[in-house]
Coordinates of C-alpha atoms and ligand atoms in Angstrom, one line a residue:
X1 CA 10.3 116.7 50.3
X2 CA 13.4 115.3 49.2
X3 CA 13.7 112.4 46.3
X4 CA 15.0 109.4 49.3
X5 CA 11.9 110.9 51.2
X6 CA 10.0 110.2 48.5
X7 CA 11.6 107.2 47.8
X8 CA 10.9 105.8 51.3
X9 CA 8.1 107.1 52.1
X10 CA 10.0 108.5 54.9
X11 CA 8.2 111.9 56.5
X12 CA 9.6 115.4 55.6
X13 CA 10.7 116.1 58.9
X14 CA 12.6 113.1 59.4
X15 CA 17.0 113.8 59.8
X16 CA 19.5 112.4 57.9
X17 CA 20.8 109.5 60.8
X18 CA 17.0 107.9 60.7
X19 CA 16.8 108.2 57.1
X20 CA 20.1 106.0 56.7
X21 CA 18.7 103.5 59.3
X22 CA 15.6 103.7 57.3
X23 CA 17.2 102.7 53.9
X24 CA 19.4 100.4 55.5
X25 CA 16.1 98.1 57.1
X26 CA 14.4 98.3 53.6
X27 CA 17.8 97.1 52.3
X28 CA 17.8 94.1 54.0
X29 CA 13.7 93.1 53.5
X30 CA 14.8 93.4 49.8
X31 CA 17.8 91.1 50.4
X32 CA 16.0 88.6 52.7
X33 CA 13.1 88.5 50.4
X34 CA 15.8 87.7 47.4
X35 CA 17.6 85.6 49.5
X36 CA 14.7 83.6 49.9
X37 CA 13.6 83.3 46.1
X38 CA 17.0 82.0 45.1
X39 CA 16.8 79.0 48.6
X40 CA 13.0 78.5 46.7
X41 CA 14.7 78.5 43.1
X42 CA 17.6 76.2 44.3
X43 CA 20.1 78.7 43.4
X44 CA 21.9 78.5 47.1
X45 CA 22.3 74.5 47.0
X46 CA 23.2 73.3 43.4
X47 CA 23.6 69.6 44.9
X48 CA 19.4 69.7 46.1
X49 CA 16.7 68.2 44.3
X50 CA 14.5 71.2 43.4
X51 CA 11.1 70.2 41.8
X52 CA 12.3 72.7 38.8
X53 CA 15.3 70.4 38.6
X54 CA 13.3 67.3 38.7
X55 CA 11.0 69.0 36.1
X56 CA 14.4 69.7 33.8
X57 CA 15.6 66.5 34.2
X58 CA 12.6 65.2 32.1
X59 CA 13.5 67.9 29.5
X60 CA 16.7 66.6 29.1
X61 CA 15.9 63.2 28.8
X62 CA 12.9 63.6 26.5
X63 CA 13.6 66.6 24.9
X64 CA 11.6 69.6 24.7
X65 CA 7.4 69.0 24.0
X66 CA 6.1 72.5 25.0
X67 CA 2.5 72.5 26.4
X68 CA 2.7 68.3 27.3
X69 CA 2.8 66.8 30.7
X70 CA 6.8 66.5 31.3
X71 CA 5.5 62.4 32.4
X72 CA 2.8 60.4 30.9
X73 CA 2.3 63.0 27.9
X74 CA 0.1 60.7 25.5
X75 CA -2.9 60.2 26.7
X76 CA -6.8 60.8 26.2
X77 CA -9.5 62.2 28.5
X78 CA -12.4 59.8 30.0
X79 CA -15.4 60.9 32.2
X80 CA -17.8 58.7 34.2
X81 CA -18.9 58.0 37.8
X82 CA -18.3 56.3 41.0
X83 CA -21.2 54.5 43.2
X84 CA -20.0 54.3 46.4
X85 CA -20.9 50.6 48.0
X86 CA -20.9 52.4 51.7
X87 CA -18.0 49.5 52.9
X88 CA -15.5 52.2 52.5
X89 CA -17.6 54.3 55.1
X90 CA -16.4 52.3 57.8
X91 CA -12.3 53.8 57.7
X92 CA -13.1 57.0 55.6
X93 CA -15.6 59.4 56.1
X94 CA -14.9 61.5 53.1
X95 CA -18.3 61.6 51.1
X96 CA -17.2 60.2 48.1
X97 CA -17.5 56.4 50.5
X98 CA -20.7 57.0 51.8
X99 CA -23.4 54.8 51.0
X100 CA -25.5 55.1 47.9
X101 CA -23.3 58.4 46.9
X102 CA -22.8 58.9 43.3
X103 CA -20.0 61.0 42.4
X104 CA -18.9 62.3 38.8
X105 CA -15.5 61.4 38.0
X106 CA -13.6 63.3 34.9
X107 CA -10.3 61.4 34.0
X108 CA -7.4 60.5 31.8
X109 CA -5.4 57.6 30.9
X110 CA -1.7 57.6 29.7
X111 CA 1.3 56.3 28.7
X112 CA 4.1 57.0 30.8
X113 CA 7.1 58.9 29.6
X114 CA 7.5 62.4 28.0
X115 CA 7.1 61.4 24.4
X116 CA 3.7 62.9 23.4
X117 CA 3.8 61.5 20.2
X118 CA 5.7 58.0 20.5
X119 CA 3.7 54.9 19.4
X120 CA 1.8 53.0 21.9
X121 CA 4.1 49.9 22.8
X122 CA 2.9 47.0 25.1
X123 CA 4.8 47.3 28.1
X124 CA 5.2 51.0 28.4
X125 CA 3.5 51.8 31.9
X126 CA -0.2 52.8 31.5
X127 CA -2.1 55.0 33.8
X128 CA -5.3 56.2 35.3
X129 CA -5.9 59.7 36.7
X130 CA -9.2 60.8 38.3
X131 CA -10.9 63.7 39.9
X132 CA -13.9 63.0 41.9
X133 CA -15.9 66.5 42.4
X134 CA -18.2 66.0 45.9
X135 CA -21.1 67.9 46.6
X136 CA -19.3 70.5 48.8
X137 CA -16.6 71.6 46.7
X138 CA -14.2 69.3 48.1
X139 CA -12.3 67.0 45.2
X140 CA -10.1 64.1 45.2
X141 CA -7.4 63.9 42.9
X142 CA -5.3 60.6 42.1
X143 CA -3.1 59.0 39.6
X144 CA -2.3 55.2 39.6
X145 CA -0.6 52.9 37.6
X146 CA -1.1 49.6 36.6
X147 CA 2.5 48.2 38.2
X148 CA 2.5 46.3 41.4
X149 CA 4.7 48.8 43.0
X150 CA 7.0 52.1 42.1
X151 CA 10.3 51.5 40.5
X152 CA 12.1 54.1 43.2
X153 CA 11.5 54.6 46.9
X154 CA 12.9 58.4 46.5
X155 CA 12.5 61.5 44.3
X156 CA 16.2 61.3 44.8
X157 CA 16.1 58.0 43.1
X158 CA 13.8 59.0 40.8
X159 CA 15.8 61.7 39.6
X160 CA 18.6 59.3 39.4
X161 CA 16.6 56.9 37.3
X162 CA 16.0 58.8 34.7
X163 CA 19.0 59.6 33.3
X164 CA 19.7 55.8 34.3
X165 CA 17.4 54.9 31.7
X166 CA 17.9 57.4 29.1
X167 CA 18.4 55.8 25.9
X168 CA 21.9 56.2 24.3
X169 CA 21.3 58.5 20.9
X170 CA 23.5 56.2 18.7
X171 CA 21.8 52.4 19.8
X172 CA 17.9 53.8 21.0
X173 CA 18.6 51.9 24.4
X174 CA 19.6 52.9 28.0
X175 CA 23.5 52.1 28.3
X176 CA 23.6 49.3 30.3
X177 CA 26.4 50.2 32.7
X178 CA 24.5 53.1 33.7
X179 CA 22.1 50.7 34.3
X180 CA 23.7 48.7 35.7
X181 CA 24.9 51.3 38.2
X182 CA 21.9 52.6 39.4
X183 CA 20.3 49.3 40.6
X184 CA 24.0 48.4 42.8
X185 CA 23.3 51.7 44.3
X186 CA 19.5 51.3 44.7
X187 CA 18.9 47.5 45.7
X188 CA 15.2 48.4 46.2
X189 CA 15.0 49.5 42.8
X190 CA 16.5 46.0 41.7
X191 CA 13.8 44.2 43.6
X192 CA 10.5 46.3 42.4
X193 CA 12.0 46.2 38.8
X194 CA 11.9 42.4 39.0
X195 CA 8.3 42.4 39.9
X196 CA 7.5 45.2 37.5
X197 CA 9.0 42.8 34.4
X198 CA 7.2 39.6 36.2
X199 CA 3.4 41.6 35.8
X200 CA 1.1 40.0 33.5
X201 CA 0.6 43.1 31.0
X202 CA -2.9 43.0 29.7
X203 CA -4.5 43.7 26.7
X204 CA -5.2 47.2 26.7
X205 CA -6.8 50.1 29.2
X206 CA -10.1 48.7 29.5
X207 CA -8.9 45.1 31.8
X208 CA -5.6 46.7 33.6
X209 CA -5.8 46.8 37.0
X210 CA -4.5 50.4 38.4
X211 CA -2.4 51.2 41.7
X212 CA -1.9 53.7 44.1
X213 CA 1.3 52.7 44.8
X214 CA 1.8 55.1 47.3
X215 CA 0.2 54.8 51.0
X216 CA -2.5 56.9 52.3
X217 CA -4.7 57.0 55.4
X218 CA -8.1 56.6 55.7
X219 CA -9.3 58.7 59.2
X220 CA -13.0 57.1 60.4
X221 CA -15.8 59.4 61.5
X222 CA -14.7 58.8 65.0
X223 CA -10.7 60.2 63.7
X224 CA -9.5 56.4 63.7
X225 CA -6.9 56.1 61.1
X226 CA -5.9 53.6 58.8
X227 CA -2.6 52.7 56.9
X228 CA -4.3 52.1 53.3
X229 CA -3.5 50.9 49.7
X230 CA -6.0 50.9 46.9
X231 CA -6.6 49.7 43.4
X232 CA -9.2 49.6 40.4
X233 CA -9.8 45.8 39.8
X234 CA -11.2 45.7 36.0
X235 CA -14.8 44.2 36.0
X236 CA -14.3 42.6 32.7
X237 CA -11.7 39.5 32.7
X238 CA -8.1 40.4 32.1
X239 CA -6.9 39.2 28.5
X240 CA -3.1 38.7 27.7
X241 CA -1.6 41.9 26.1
X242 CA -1.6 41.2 22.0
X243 CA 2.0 41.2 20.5
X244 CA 2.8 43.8 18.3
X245 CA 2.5 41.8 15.1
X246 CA -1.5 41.9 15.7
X247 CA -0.9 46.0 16.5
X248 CA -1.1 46.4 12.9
X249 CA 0.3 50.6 11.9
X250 CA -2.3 52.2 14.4
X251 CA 0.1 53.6 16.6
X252 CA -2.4 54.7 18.9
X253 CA -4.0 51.4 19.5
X254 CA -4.1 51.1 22.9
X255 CA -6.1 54.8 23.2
X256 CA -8.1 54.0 20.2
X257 CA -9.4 50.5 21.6
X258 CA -10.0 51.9 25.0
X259 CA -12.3 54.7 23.2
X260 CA -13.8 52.4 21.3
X261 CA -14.8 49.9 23.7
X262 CA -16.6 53.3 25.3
X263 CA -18.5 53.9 22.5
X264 CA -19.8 50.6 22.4
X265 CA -21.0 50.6 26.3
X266 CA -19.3 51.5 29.5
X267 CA -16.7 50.2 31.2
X268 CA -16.0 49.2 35.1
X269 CA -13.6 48.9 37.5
X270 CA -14.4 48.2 41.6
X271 CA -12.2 49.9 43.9
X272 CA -10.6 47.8 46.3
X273 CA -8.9 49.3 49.3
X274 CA -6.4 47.1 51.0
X275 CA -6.2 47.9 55.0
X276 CA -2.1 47.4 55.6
X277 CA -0.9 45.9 59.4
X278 CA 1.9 47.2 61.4
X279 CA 4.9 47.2 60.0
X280 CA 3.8 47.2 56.9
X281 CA 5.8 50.0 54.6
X282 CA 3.6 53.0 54.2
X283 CA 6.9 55.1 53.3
X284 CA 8.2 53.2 51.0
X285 CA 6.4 52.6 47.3
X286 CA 9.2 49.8 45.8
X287 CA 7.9 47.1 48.6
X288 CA 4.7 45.0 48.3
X289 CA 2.4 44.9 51.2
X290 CA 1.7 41.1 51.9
X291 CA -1.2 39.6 49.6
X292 CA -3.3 38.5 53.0
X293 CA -4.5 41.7 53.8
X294 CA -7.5 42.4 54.7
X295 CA -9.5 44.7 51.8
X296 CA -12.7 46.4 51.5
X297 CA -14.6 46.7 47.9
X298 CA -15.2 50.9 48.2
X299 CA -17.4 51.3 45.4
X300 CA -17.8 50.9 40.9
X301 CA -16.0 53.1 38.8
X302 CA -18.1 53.2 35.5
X303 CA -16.0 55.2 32.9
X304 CA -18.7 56.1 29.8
X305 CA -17.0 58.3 27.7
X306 CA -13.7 59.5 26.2
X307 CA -12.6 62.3 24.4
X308 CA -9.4 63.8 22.9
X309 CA -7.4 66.6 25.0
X310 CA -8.6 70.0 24.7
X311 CA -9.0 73.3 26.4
X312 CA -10.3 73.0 29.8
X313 CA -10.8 69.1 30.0
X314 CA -8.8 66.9 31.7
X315 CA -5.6 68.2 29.5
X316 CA -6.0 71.3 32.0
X317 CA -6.5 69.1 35.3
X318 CA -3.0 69.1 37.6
X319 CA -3.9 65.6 39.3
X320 CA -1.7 66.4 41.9
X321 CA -2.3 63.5 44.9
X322 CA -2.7 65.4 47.4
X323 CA -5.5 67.2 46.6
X324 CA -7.4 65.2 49.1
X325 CA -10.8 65.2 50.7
X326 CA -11.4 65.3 54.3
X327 CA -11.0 61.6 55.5
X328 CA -8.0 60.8 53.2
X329 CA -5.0 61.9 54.3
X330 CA -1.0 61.5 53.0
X331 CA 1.2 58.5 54.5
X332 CA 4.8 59.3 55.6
X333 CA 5.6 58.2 51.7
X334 CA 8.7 61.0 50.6
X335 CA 7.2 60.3 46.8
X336 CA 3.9 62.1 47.5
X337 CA 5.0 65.7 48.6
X338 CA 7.4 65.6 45.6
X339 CA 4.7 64.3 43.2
X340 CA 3.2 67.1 44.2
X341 CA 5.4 69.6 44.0
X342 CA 6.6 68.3 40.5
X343 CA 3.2 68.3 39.0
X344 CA 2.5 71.5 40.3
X345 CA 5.9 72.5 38.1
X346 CA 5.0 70.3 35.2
X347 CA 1.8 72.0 35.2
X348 CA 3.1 75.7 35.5
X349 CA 5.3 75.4 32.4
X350 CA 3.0 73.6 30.3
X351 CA 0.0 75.8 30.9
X352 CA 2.6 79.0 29.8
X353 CA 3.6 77.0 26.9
X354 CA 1.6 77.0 22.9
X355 CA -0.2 73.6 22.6
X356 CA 0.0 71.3 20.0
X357 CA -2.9 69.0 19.1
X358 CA -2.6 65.7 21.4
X359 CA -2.3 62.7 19.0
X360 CA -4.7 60.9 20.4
X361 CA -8.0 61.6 19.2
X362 CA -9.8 57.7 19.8
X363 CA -10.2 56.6 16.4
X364 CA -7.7 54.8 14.3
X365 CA -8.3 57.3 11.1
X366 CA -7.1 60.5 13.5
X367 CA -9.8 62.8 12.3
X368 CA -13.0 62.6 13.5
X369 CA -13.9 63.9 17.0
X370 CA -15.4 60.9 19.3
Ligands
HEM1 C1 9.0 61.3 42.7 C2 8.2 60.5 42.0 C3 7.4 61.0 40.8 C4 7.7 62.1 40.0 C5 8.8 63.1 40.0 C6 6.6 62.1 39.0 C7 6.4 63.0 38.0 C8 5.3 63.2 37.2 C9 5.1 64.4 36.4 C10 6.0 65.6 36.2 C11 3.9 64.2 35.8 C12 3.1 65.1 34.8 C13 2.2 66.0 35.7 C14 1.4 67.1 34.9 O1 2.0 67.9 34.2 O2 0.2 67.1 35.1 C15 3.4 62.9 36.2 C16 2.2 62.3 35.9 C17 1.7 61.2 36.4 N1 2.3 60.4 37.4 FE1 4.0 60.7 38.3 N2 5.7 61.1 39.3 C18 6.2 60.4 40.4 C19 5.7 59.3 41.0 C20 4.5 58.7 40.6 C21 3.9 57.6 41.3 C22 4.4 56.9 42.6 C23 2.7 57.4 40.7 C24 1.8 56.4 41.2 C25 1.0 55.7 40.6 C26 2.6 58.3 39.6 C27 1.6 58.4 38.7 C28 1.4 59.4 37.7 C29 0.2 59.5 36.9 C30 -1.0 58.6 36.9 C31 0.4 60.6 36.1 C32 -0.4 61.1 34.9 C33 -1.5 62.1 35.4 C34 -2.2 62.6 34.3 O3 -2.7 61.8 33.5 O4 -2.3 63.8 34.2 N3 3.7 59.1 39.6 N4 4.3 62.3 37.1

């Protein structure tokens, strides 16, 4: 047997003519197959959004933190429950709503922005990210903010935004005619950034109130479906966020008060679904729904623990939102397939990356464990 015979798998007997033809169809698997790991990679369309390219853009704007979340790296890992109140049962029929149900809920809050180690500041976006494990291996994964809606409509936009708002070396600050720029091009972006700065920023994790932002759709036992919106409403009364004169040098306050207040006894938040109307904007994250919607109180979310990102807790979890459950299902909102997409990217880089100790650990004096 000859060396091309043995090279493609081709039988002895087999003449020179059909051995060409042979090489020539494994030729073009090979080039079809790289043709379509450079369309994956981006490599054929410079001008596309790629989620790697979304992924470098926060490199390049926050600099390199190997093994952090490239968005919302500070944060600390929570663990609690949820107790269904059965009204959710009525437009869902994922488990987690049924009535009486229990369901253990492993979490994290965060800053947003790539800075791992920056110093908590007041109006720097916080977030809540849960997983809910049900009973027959199905989870739900979602992250929410505590904004009334998403600066951006697109990952275009978002893309955009961030270099927008990457602070100029020599003055700390975005430039402002970059700025300025972005929001003539992005109107929507004008108007959600407006209501953004107009939200009454609390004073720390424990009273925010957090948002989904994006639309989902709730689908009914009977397959009814429902345009959706939801929110954790703090239990505890919201207090005014403290300036940062009464910060004092912990610059992890907003983490460390949050575990603290967990230590002392846990702490709630009901989840309010809001059911949106026709033409109300399930595809678009910048605009509001109006404020006389219907809702339905789901359910309590008691948090009862914290504890500072290690291996395999929630610094491991990729809370990408649309892991879903059956009876949640995506909207027609662009941002979610290329949340998903990006976290899936964040997460691959991270997890090949060397970590470095969060610095959140939940107590002011950074040593002890919680
Ligand atoms: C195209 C728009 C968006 C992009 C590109 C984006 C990007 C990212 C990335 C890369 C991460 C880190 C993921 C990881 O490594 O685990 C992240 C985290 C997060 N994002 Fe987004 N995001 C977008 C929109 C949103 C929206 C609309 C929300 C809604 C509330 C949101 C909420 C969160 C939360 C809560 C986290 C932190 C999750 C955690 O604690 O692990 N993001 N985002």
């Amino acid at each position: 047997m000859s060396l091309l015979n043995d090279l493609t798998g081709a039988p002895p007997g087999m003449s020179g003519r059909a051995l060409v033809l042979r090489l020539c169809a494994i030729g073009a698997v090979l080039a079809g197959a790289a043709g379509s790991f450079a369309y994956a990679g981006g490599w054929l369309s410079p001008g596309v959004l790629t989620p790697a390219r979304v992924i470098d853009r926060f490199e390049e704007v926050n600099g390199p933190h190997p093994g952090f979340r490239r968005n919302h790296a500070k944060g600390l890992c929570v663990e609690g429950s949820f107790a269904a109140s059965g009204a959710g049962a009525r437009i869902s029929r994922a488990g987690v709503f049924a009535a009486g149900r229990v369901t253990p809920v492993e979490g994290r809050v965060a800053l947003a922005g790539g800075q791992p180690y920056a110093a908590d500041a007041t109006t720097t976006v916080r977030s809540l990210a849960l997983r809910f494990r049900l009973p027959d291996g199905e989870e739900w994964r979602t992250g929410m903010n505590d904004i009334p809606v998403f600066p951006v409509r697109t990952p275009e936009a978002f893309a955009e935004q961030l270099l927008a708002a990457k602070p100029d070396p020599a003055t700390g600050r975005p430039e402002p005619e970059r700025l300025r720029a972005f929001y003539a091009a992005h109107p929507e972006s004008a108007a959600a950034a407006a209501l953004i700065r107009a939200r009454t920023v609390t004073a720390g994790f424990a009273d925010g109130t957090y948002r989904s932002l994006n639309a989902f759709r709730f689908v009914a036992a009977d397959g009814r479906a429902t345009p959706v919106r939801f929110a954790y409403l703090p239990e505890a009364p919201s207090a005014p966020a403290r300036g940062a004169q009464e910060t004092g040098t912990d610059r992890n306050v907003l983490f460390d008060d949050l575990a603290a207040a967990l230590r002392r006894e846990p702490v709630r938040w009901r989840l309010v679904v809001t059911i949106g109307r026709a033409g109300d904007p399930t595809d678009d994250a910048t605009r509001p729904w109006p404020a006389d919607r219907e809702t339905v109180d789901a359910g309590t979310l008691t948090l009862t623990g914290a504890a500072p990102e290690a291996p395999g807790n929630c610094r491991d979890i990729n809370f990408d939102p649309l892991v879903l459950p059956d009876g949640i299902a995506p909207s027609d909102d662009p941002l979610l397939s290329a949340r998903s997409a990006a976290y899936s990217r964040s997460f691959t880089r991270r997890a090949g990356e060397a970590k470095s100790p969060s610095a959140v650990t939940g107590t002011p004096t950074h040593g002890a464990a919680l």
